[in-house]
PDB file of C-alpha atoms in Angstrom:
ATOM      1  CA  UNK A  13      -0.100  -0.013  -0.071  1.00  0.00           C
ATOM      2  CA  UNK A  14       1.475   3.197  -1.061  1.00  0.00           C
ATOM      3  CA  UNK A  15       2.155   5.665   1.630  1.00  0.00           C
ATOM      4  CA  UNK A  16       0.890   9.076   1.600  1.00  0.00           C
ATOM      5  CA  UNK A  17       3.566  11.799   1.134  1.00  0.00           C
ATOM      6  CA  UNK A  18       3.376  14.927   3.230  1.00  0.00           C
ATOM      7  CA  UNK A  19       2.649  17.981   1.061  1.00  0.00           C
ATOM      8  CA  UNK A  20       5.951  19.995   0.780  1.00  0.00           C
ATOM      9  CA  UNK A  21       5.761  23.936   0.608  1.00  0.00           C
ATOM     10  CA  UNK A  22       6.448  25.149  -2.687  1.00  0.00           C
ATOM     11  CA  UNK A  23       9.794  27.046  -2.687  1.00  0.00           C
ATOM     12  CA  UNK A  24       9.550  30.402  -4.512  1.00  0.00           C
ATOM     13  CA  UNK A  25      12.713  31.114  -6.905  1.00  0.00           C
ATOM     14  CA  UNK A  26      13.664  34.635  -6.299  1.00  0.00           C
ATOM     15  CA  UNK A  27      15.707  35.966  -9.060  1.00  0.00           C
ATOM     16  CA  UNK A  28      19.206  37.650  -8.283  1.00  0.00           C
ATOM     17  CA  UNK A  29      19.272  41.313  -8.383  1.00  0.00           C
ATOM     18  CA  UNK A  30      19.938  43.593 -11.329  1.00  0.00           C
ATOM     19  CA  UNK A  31      23.815  44.254 -11.623  1.00  0.00           C
ATOM     20  CA  UNK A  32      24.521  47.585 -10.869  1.00  0.00           C
ATOM     21  CA  UNK A  33      26.372  50.212 -13.006  1.00  0.00           C
ATOM     22  CA  UNK A  34      29.609  51.540 -11.203  1.00  0.00           C
ATOM     23  CA  UNK A  35      32.004  54.270 -12.778  1.00  0.00           C
ATOM     24  CA  UNK A  36      35.462  54.409 -11.264  1.00  0.00           C
ATOM     25  CA  UNK A  37      38.576  56.105 -12.478  1.00  0.00           C
ATOM     26  CA  UNK A  38      41.203  53.360 -11.675  1.00  0.00           C
ATOM     27  CA  UNK A  39      44.812  54.467 -11.962  1.00  0.00           C
ATOM     28  CA  UNK A  40      43.761  57.317 -13.907  1.00  0.00           C
ATOM     29  CA  UNK A  41      41.742  55.593 -16.464  1.00  0.00           C
ATOM     30  CA  UNK A  42      37.755  56.230 -16.111  1.00  0.00           C
ATOM     31  CA  UNK A  43      36.322  52.423 -16.077  1.00  0.00           C
ATOM     32  CA  UNK A  44      32.515  51.490 -16.391  1.00  0.00           C
ATOM     33  CA  UNK A  45      31.259  48.271 -14.577  1.00  0.00           C
ATOM     34  CA  UNK A  46      28.478  46.346 -14.328  1.00  0.00           C
ATOM     35  CA  UNK A  47      28.604  44.218 -10.861  1.00  0.00           C
ATOM     36  CA  UNK A  48      26.387  42.535  -8.544  1.00  0.00           C
ATOM     37  CA  UNK A  49      25.224  44.811  -5.636  1.00  0.00           C
ATOM     38  CA  UNK A  50      27.609  42.620  -3.135  1.00  0.00           C
ATOM     39  CA  UNK A  51      30.568  42.802  -5.476  1.00  0.00           C
ATOM     40  CA  UNK A  52      33.631  44.003  -3.408  1.00  0.00           C
ATOM     41  CA  UNK A  53      35.823  46.828  -4.501  1.00  0.00           C
ATOM     42  CA  UNK A  54      38.752  44.263  -4.383  1.00  0.00           C
ATOM     43  CA  UNK A  55      36.863  41.793  -6.500  1.00  0.00           C
ATOM     44  CA  UNK A  56      35.836  44.610  -8.992  1.00  0.00           C
ATOM     45  CA  UNK A  57      39.498  45.340  -9.471  1.00  0.00           C
ATOM     46  CA  UNK A  58      40.867  41.891  -9.419  1.00  0.00           C
ATOM     47  CA  UNK A  59      38.035  39.943 -11.408  1.00  0.00           C
ATOM     48  CA  UNK A  60      36.431  42.816 -13.556  1.00  0.00           C
ATOM     49  CA  UNK A  61      39.494  44.948 -14.526  1.00  0.00           C
ATOM     50  CA  UNK A  62      42.506  42.432 -14.039  1.00  0.00           C
ATOM     51  CA  UNK A  63      44.245  44.264 -11.750  1.00  0.00           C
ATOM     52  CA  UNK A  64      45.724  41.407  -9.613  1.00  0.00           C
ATOM     53  CA  UNK A  65      48.312  43.466  -7.829  1.00  0.00           C
ATOM     54  CA  UNK A  66      45.870  44.104  -4.769  1.00  0.00           C
ATOM     55  CA  UNK A  67      45.671  40.921  -2.730  1.00  0.00           C
ATOM     56  CA  UNK A  68      42.912  39.034  -1.295  1.00  0.00           C
ATOM     57  CA  UNK A  69      44.483  37.843   2.014  1.00  0.00           C
ATOM     58  CA  UNK A  70      42.036  37.292   4.871  1.00  0.00           C
ATOM     59  CA  UNK A  71      38.965  38.918   3.298  1.00  0.00           C
ATOM     60  CA  UNK A  72      37.672  40.278   6.848  1.00  0.00           C
ATOM     61  CA  UNK A  73      39.463  43.528   6.642  1.00  0.00           C
ATOM     62  CA  UNK A  74      42.265  42.278   9.171  1.00  0.00           C
ATOM     63  CA  UNK A  75      45.604  41.796   7.254  1.00  0.00           C
ATOM     64  CA  UNK A  76      45.812  45.086   4.995  1.00  0.00           C
ATOM     65  CA  UNK A  77      46.862  43.114   1.738  1.00  0.00           C
ATOM     66  CA  UNK A  78      43.949  44.638  -0.169  1.00  0.00           C
ATOM     67  CA  UNK A  79      44.745  48.253   0.671  1.00  0.00           C
ATOM     68  CA  UNK A  80      44.083  50.720  -2.162  1.00  0.00           C
ATOM     69  CA  UNK A  81      43.679  54.376  -2.325  1.00  0.00           C
ATOM     70  CA  UNK A  82      40.057  55.646  -2.721  1.00  0.00           C
ATOM     71  CA  UNK A  83      40.163  59.440  -3.457  1.00  0.00           C
ATOM     72  CA  UNK A  84      43.690  59.714  -1.493  1.00  0.00           C
ATOM     73  CA  UNK A  85      42.245  57.837   1.599  1.00  0.00           C
ATOM     74  CA  UNK A  86      43.502  54.335   2.260  1.00  0.00           C
ATOM     75  CA  UNK A  87      40.635  51.555   2.505  1.00  0.00           C
ATOM     76  CA  UNK A  88      40.577  47.897   2.707  1.00  0.00           C
ATOM     77  CA  UNK A  89      38.888  47.103  -0.641  1.00  0.00           C
ATOM     78  CA  UNK A  90      37.897  43.662   0.992  1.00  0.00           C
ATOM     79  CA  UNK A  91      35.366  45.640   3.145  1.00  0.00           C
ATOM     80  CA  UNK A  92      34.281  48.002   0.577  1.00  0.00           C
ATOM     81  CA  UNK A  93      31.480  47.510  -1.711  1.00  0.00           C
ATOM     82  CA  UNK A  94      32.117  48.533  -5.218  1.00  0.00           C
ATOM     83  CA  UNK A  95      28.919  50.226  -5.465  1.00  0.00           C
ATOM     84  CA  UNK A  96      29.996  52.264  -2.506  1.00  0.00           C
ATOM     85  CA  UNK A  97      32.915  53.766  -4.586  1.00  0.00           C
ATOM     86  CA  UNK A  98      30.595  54.906  -7.551  1.00  0.00           C
ATOM     87  CA  UNK A  99      32.364  58.023  -9.152  1.00  0.00           C
ATOM     88  CA  UNK A 100      35.370  57.468  -6.910  1.00  0.00           C
ATOM     89  CA  UNK A 101      39.435  57.834  -7.935  1.00  0.00           C
ATOM     90  CA  UNK A 102      41.107  54.613  -7.021  1.00  0.00           C
ATOM     91  CA  UNK A 103      44.964  53.961  -6.835  1.00  0.00           C
ATOM     92  CA  UNK A 104      45.867  50.711  -6.807  1.00  0.00           C
ATOM     93  CA  UNK A 105      49.687  49.298  -6.651  1.00  0.00           C
ATOM     94  CA  UNK A 106      49.843  49.251 -10.543  1.00  0.00           C
ATOM     95  CA  UNK A 107      48.919  53.040 -10.615  1.00  0.00           C
ATOM     96  CA  UNK A 108      51.580  54.317  -8.546  1.00  0.00           C
ATOM     97  CA  UNK A 109      54.563  54.304 -10.776  1.00  0.00           C
ATOM     98  CA  UNK A 110      54.644  57.461 -13.150  1.00  0.00           C
ATOM     99  CA  UNK A 111      56.221  57.660 -16.672  1.00  0.00           C
ATOM    100  CA  UNK A 112      58.381  54.267 -16.294  1.00  0.00           C
ATOM    101  CA  UNK A 113      59.586  55.303 -12.762  1.00  0.00           C
ATOM    102  CA  UNK A 114      58.868  53.369  -9.735  1.00  0.00           C
ATOM    103  CA  UNK A 115      57.066  55.446  -6.989  1.00  0.00           C
ATOM    104  CA  UNK A 116      59.620  56.248  -4.416  1.00  0.00           C
ATOM    105  CA  UNK A 117      57.863  54.223  -1.905  1.00  0.00           C
ATOM    106  CA  UNK A 118      58.202  51.250  -4.427  1.00  0.00           C
ATOM    107  CA  UNK A 119      61.952  52.067  -4.922  1.00  0.00           C
ATOM    108  CA  UNK A 120      62.489  52.691  -1.194  1.00  0.00           C
ATOM    109  CA  UNK A 121      60.982  49.122  -0.457  1.00  0.00           C
ATOM    110  CA  UNK A 122      63.383  47.426  -3.013  1.00  0.00           C
ATOM    111  CA  UNK A 123      66.693  49.576  -1.415  1.00  0.00           C
ATOM    112  CA  UNK A 124      65.828  48.607   2.076  1.00  0.00           C
ATOM    113  CA  UNK A 125      64.636  44.861   1.099  1.00  0.00           C
ATOM    114  CA  UNK A 126      61.406  45.578   2.568  1.00  0.00           C
ATOM    115  CA  UNK A 127      59.700  42.600   1.553  1.00  0.00           C
ATOM    116  CA  UNK A 128      60.547  39.099   1.316  1.00  0.00           C
ATOM    117  CA  UNK A 129      57.557  36.869   0.052  1.00  0.00           C
ATOM    118  CA  UNK A 130      55.913  39.984  -1.518  1.00  0.00           C
ATOM    119  CA  UNK A 131      52.209  39.061  -0.826  1.00  0.00           C
ATOM    120  CA  UNK A 132      51.494  42.208   1.451  1.00  0.00           C
ATOM    121  CA  UNK A 133      54.043  44.424  -0.401  1.00  0.00           C
ATOM    122  CA  UNK A 134      51.164  45.881  -2.530  1.00  0.00           C
ATOM    123  CA  UNK A 135      48.913  46.828   0.389  1.00  0.00           C
ATOM    124  CA  UNK A 136      52.026  47.814   2.565  1.00  0.00           C
ATOM    125  CA  UNK A 137      52.764  50.453  -0.349  1.00  0.00           C
ATOM    126  CA  UNK A 138      49.575  51.768  -1.048  1.00  0.00           C
ATOM    127  CA  UNK A 139      49.032  52.204   2.955  1.00  0.00           C
ATOM    128  CA  UNK A 140      52.397  53.736   3.071  1.00  0.00           C
ATOM    129  CA  UNK A 141      51.412  56.410   0.372  1.00  0.00           C
ATOM    130  CA  UNK A 142      47.963  56.968   2.203  1.00  0.00           C
ATOM    131  CA  UNK A 143      50.191  57.446   5.495  1.00  0.00           C
ATOM    132  CA  UNK A 144      52.505  59.944   4.293  1.00  0.00           C
ATOM    133  CA  UNK A 145      49.744  62.037   2.516  1.00  0.00           C
ATOM    134  CA  UNK A 146      47.917  62.051   5.830  1.00  0.00           C
ATOM    135  CA  UNK A 147      50.593  63.768   7.266  1.00  0.00           C
ATOM    136  CA  UNK A 148      50.236  62.281  10.567  1.00  0.00           C
ATOM    137  CA  UNK A 149      53.442  60.157  11.175  1.00  0.00           C
ATOM    138  CA  UNK A 150      56.521  61.749  12.105  1.00  0.00           C
ATOM    139  CA  UNK A 151      58.660  59.265  13.924  1.00  0.00           C
ATOM    140  CA  UNK A 152      59.076  55.538  13.117  1.00  0.00           C
ATOM    141  CA  UNK A 153      57.081  54.552  16.306  1.00  0.00           C
ATOM    142  CA  UNK A 154      54.250  56.745  14.705  1.00  0.00           C
ATOM    143  CA  UNK A 155      54.641  54.746  11.521  1.00  0.00           C
ATOM    144  CA  UNK A 156      54.610  51.562  13.218  1.00  0.00           C
ATOM    145  CA  UNK A 157      51.090  52.586  14.769  1.00  0.00           C
ATOM    146  CA  UNK A 158      49.451  53.914  11.685  1.00  0.00           C
ATOM    147  CA  UNK A 159      50.697  50.896   9.459  1.00  0.00           C
ATOM    148  CA  UNK A 160      49.384  48.428  12.244  1.00  0.00           C
ATOM    149  CA  UNK A 161      46.565  47.614  10.234  1.00  0.00           C
ATOM    150  CA  UNK A 162      48.998  46.047   7.464  1.00  0.00           C
ATOM    151  CA  UNK A 163      50.510  42.608   8.482  1.00  0.00           C
ATOM    152  CA  UNK A 164      53.467  40.925   7.050  1.00  0.00           C
ATOM    153  CA  UNK A 165      53.684  37.175   7.830  1.00  0.00           C
ATOM    154  CA  UNK A 166      57.408  37.237   6.908  1.00  0.00           C
ATOM    155  CA  UNK A 167      58.435  39.683   9.728  1.00  0.00           C
ATOM    156  CA  UNK A 168      59.968  42.291   7.582  1.00  0.00           C
ATOM    157  CA  UNK A 169      58.552  45.114   9.736  1.00  0.00           C
ATOM    158  CA  UNK A 170      62.082  46.972  10.466  1.00  0.00           C
ATOM    159  CA  UNK A 171      62.740  47.418   6.764  1.00  0.00           C
ATOM    160  CA  UNK A 172      59.167  48.426   5.919  1.00  0.00           C
ATOM    161  CA  UNK A 173      59.257  51.070   8.581  1.00  0.00           C
ATOM    162  CA  UNK A 174      63.040  52.123   7.556  1.00  0.00           C
ATOM    163  CA  UNK A 175      61.581  52.378   3.578  1.00  0.00           C
ATOM    164  CA  UNK A 176      58.583  54.681   4.718  1.00  0.00           C
ATOM    165  CA  UNK A 177      60.752  56.714   7.108  1.00  0.00           C
ATOM    166  CA  UNK A 178      63.441  57.146   4.205  1.00  0.00           C
ATOM    167  CA  UNK A 179      60.496  58.519   1.680  1.00  0.00           C
ATOM    168  CA  UNK A 180      59.015  60.663   4.465  1.00  0.00           C
ATOM    169  CA  UNK A 181      61.934  62.542   5.456  1.00  0.00           C
ATOM    170  CA  UNK A 182      62.251  63.232   1.700  1.00  0.00           C
ATOM    171  CA  UNK A 183      58.979  64.344   0.965  1.00  0.00           C
TER     172      UNK A 183
END
């Protein structure tokens, strides 16, 4: 004898939200994107614009590997939705060099051997550029404090601070 099955409630299929148009000026070039509302700025840069210098580290805003400059301010791009930055000017590690010459921070990181594996380096350099523009750090201790959101798993901190301090003194 066939057993009666309990009627299951019908599941309503909810369509995905429409993609949203976002306009960004990235490294001096205006870019138009259509992204899902939940797309982070980090994913927009890496997956939609093929700018892979900005790294995905923790995806929770705790390591700083994803640091970029948005309208001149350093931000964790993994915590920022792309739609939140519609109209913004975004600078990534790829946009710091000018006319074939490295940015002074890029050169200082090389000169001071301020990297080992290099994974955190783009975020460290972008964060340092923002730090220098802020003008709040005057001493190595202040650099350490204000760069504390950028983690280097290899432990190159003394050289990172020395590189930033050198560029600060020349600015």
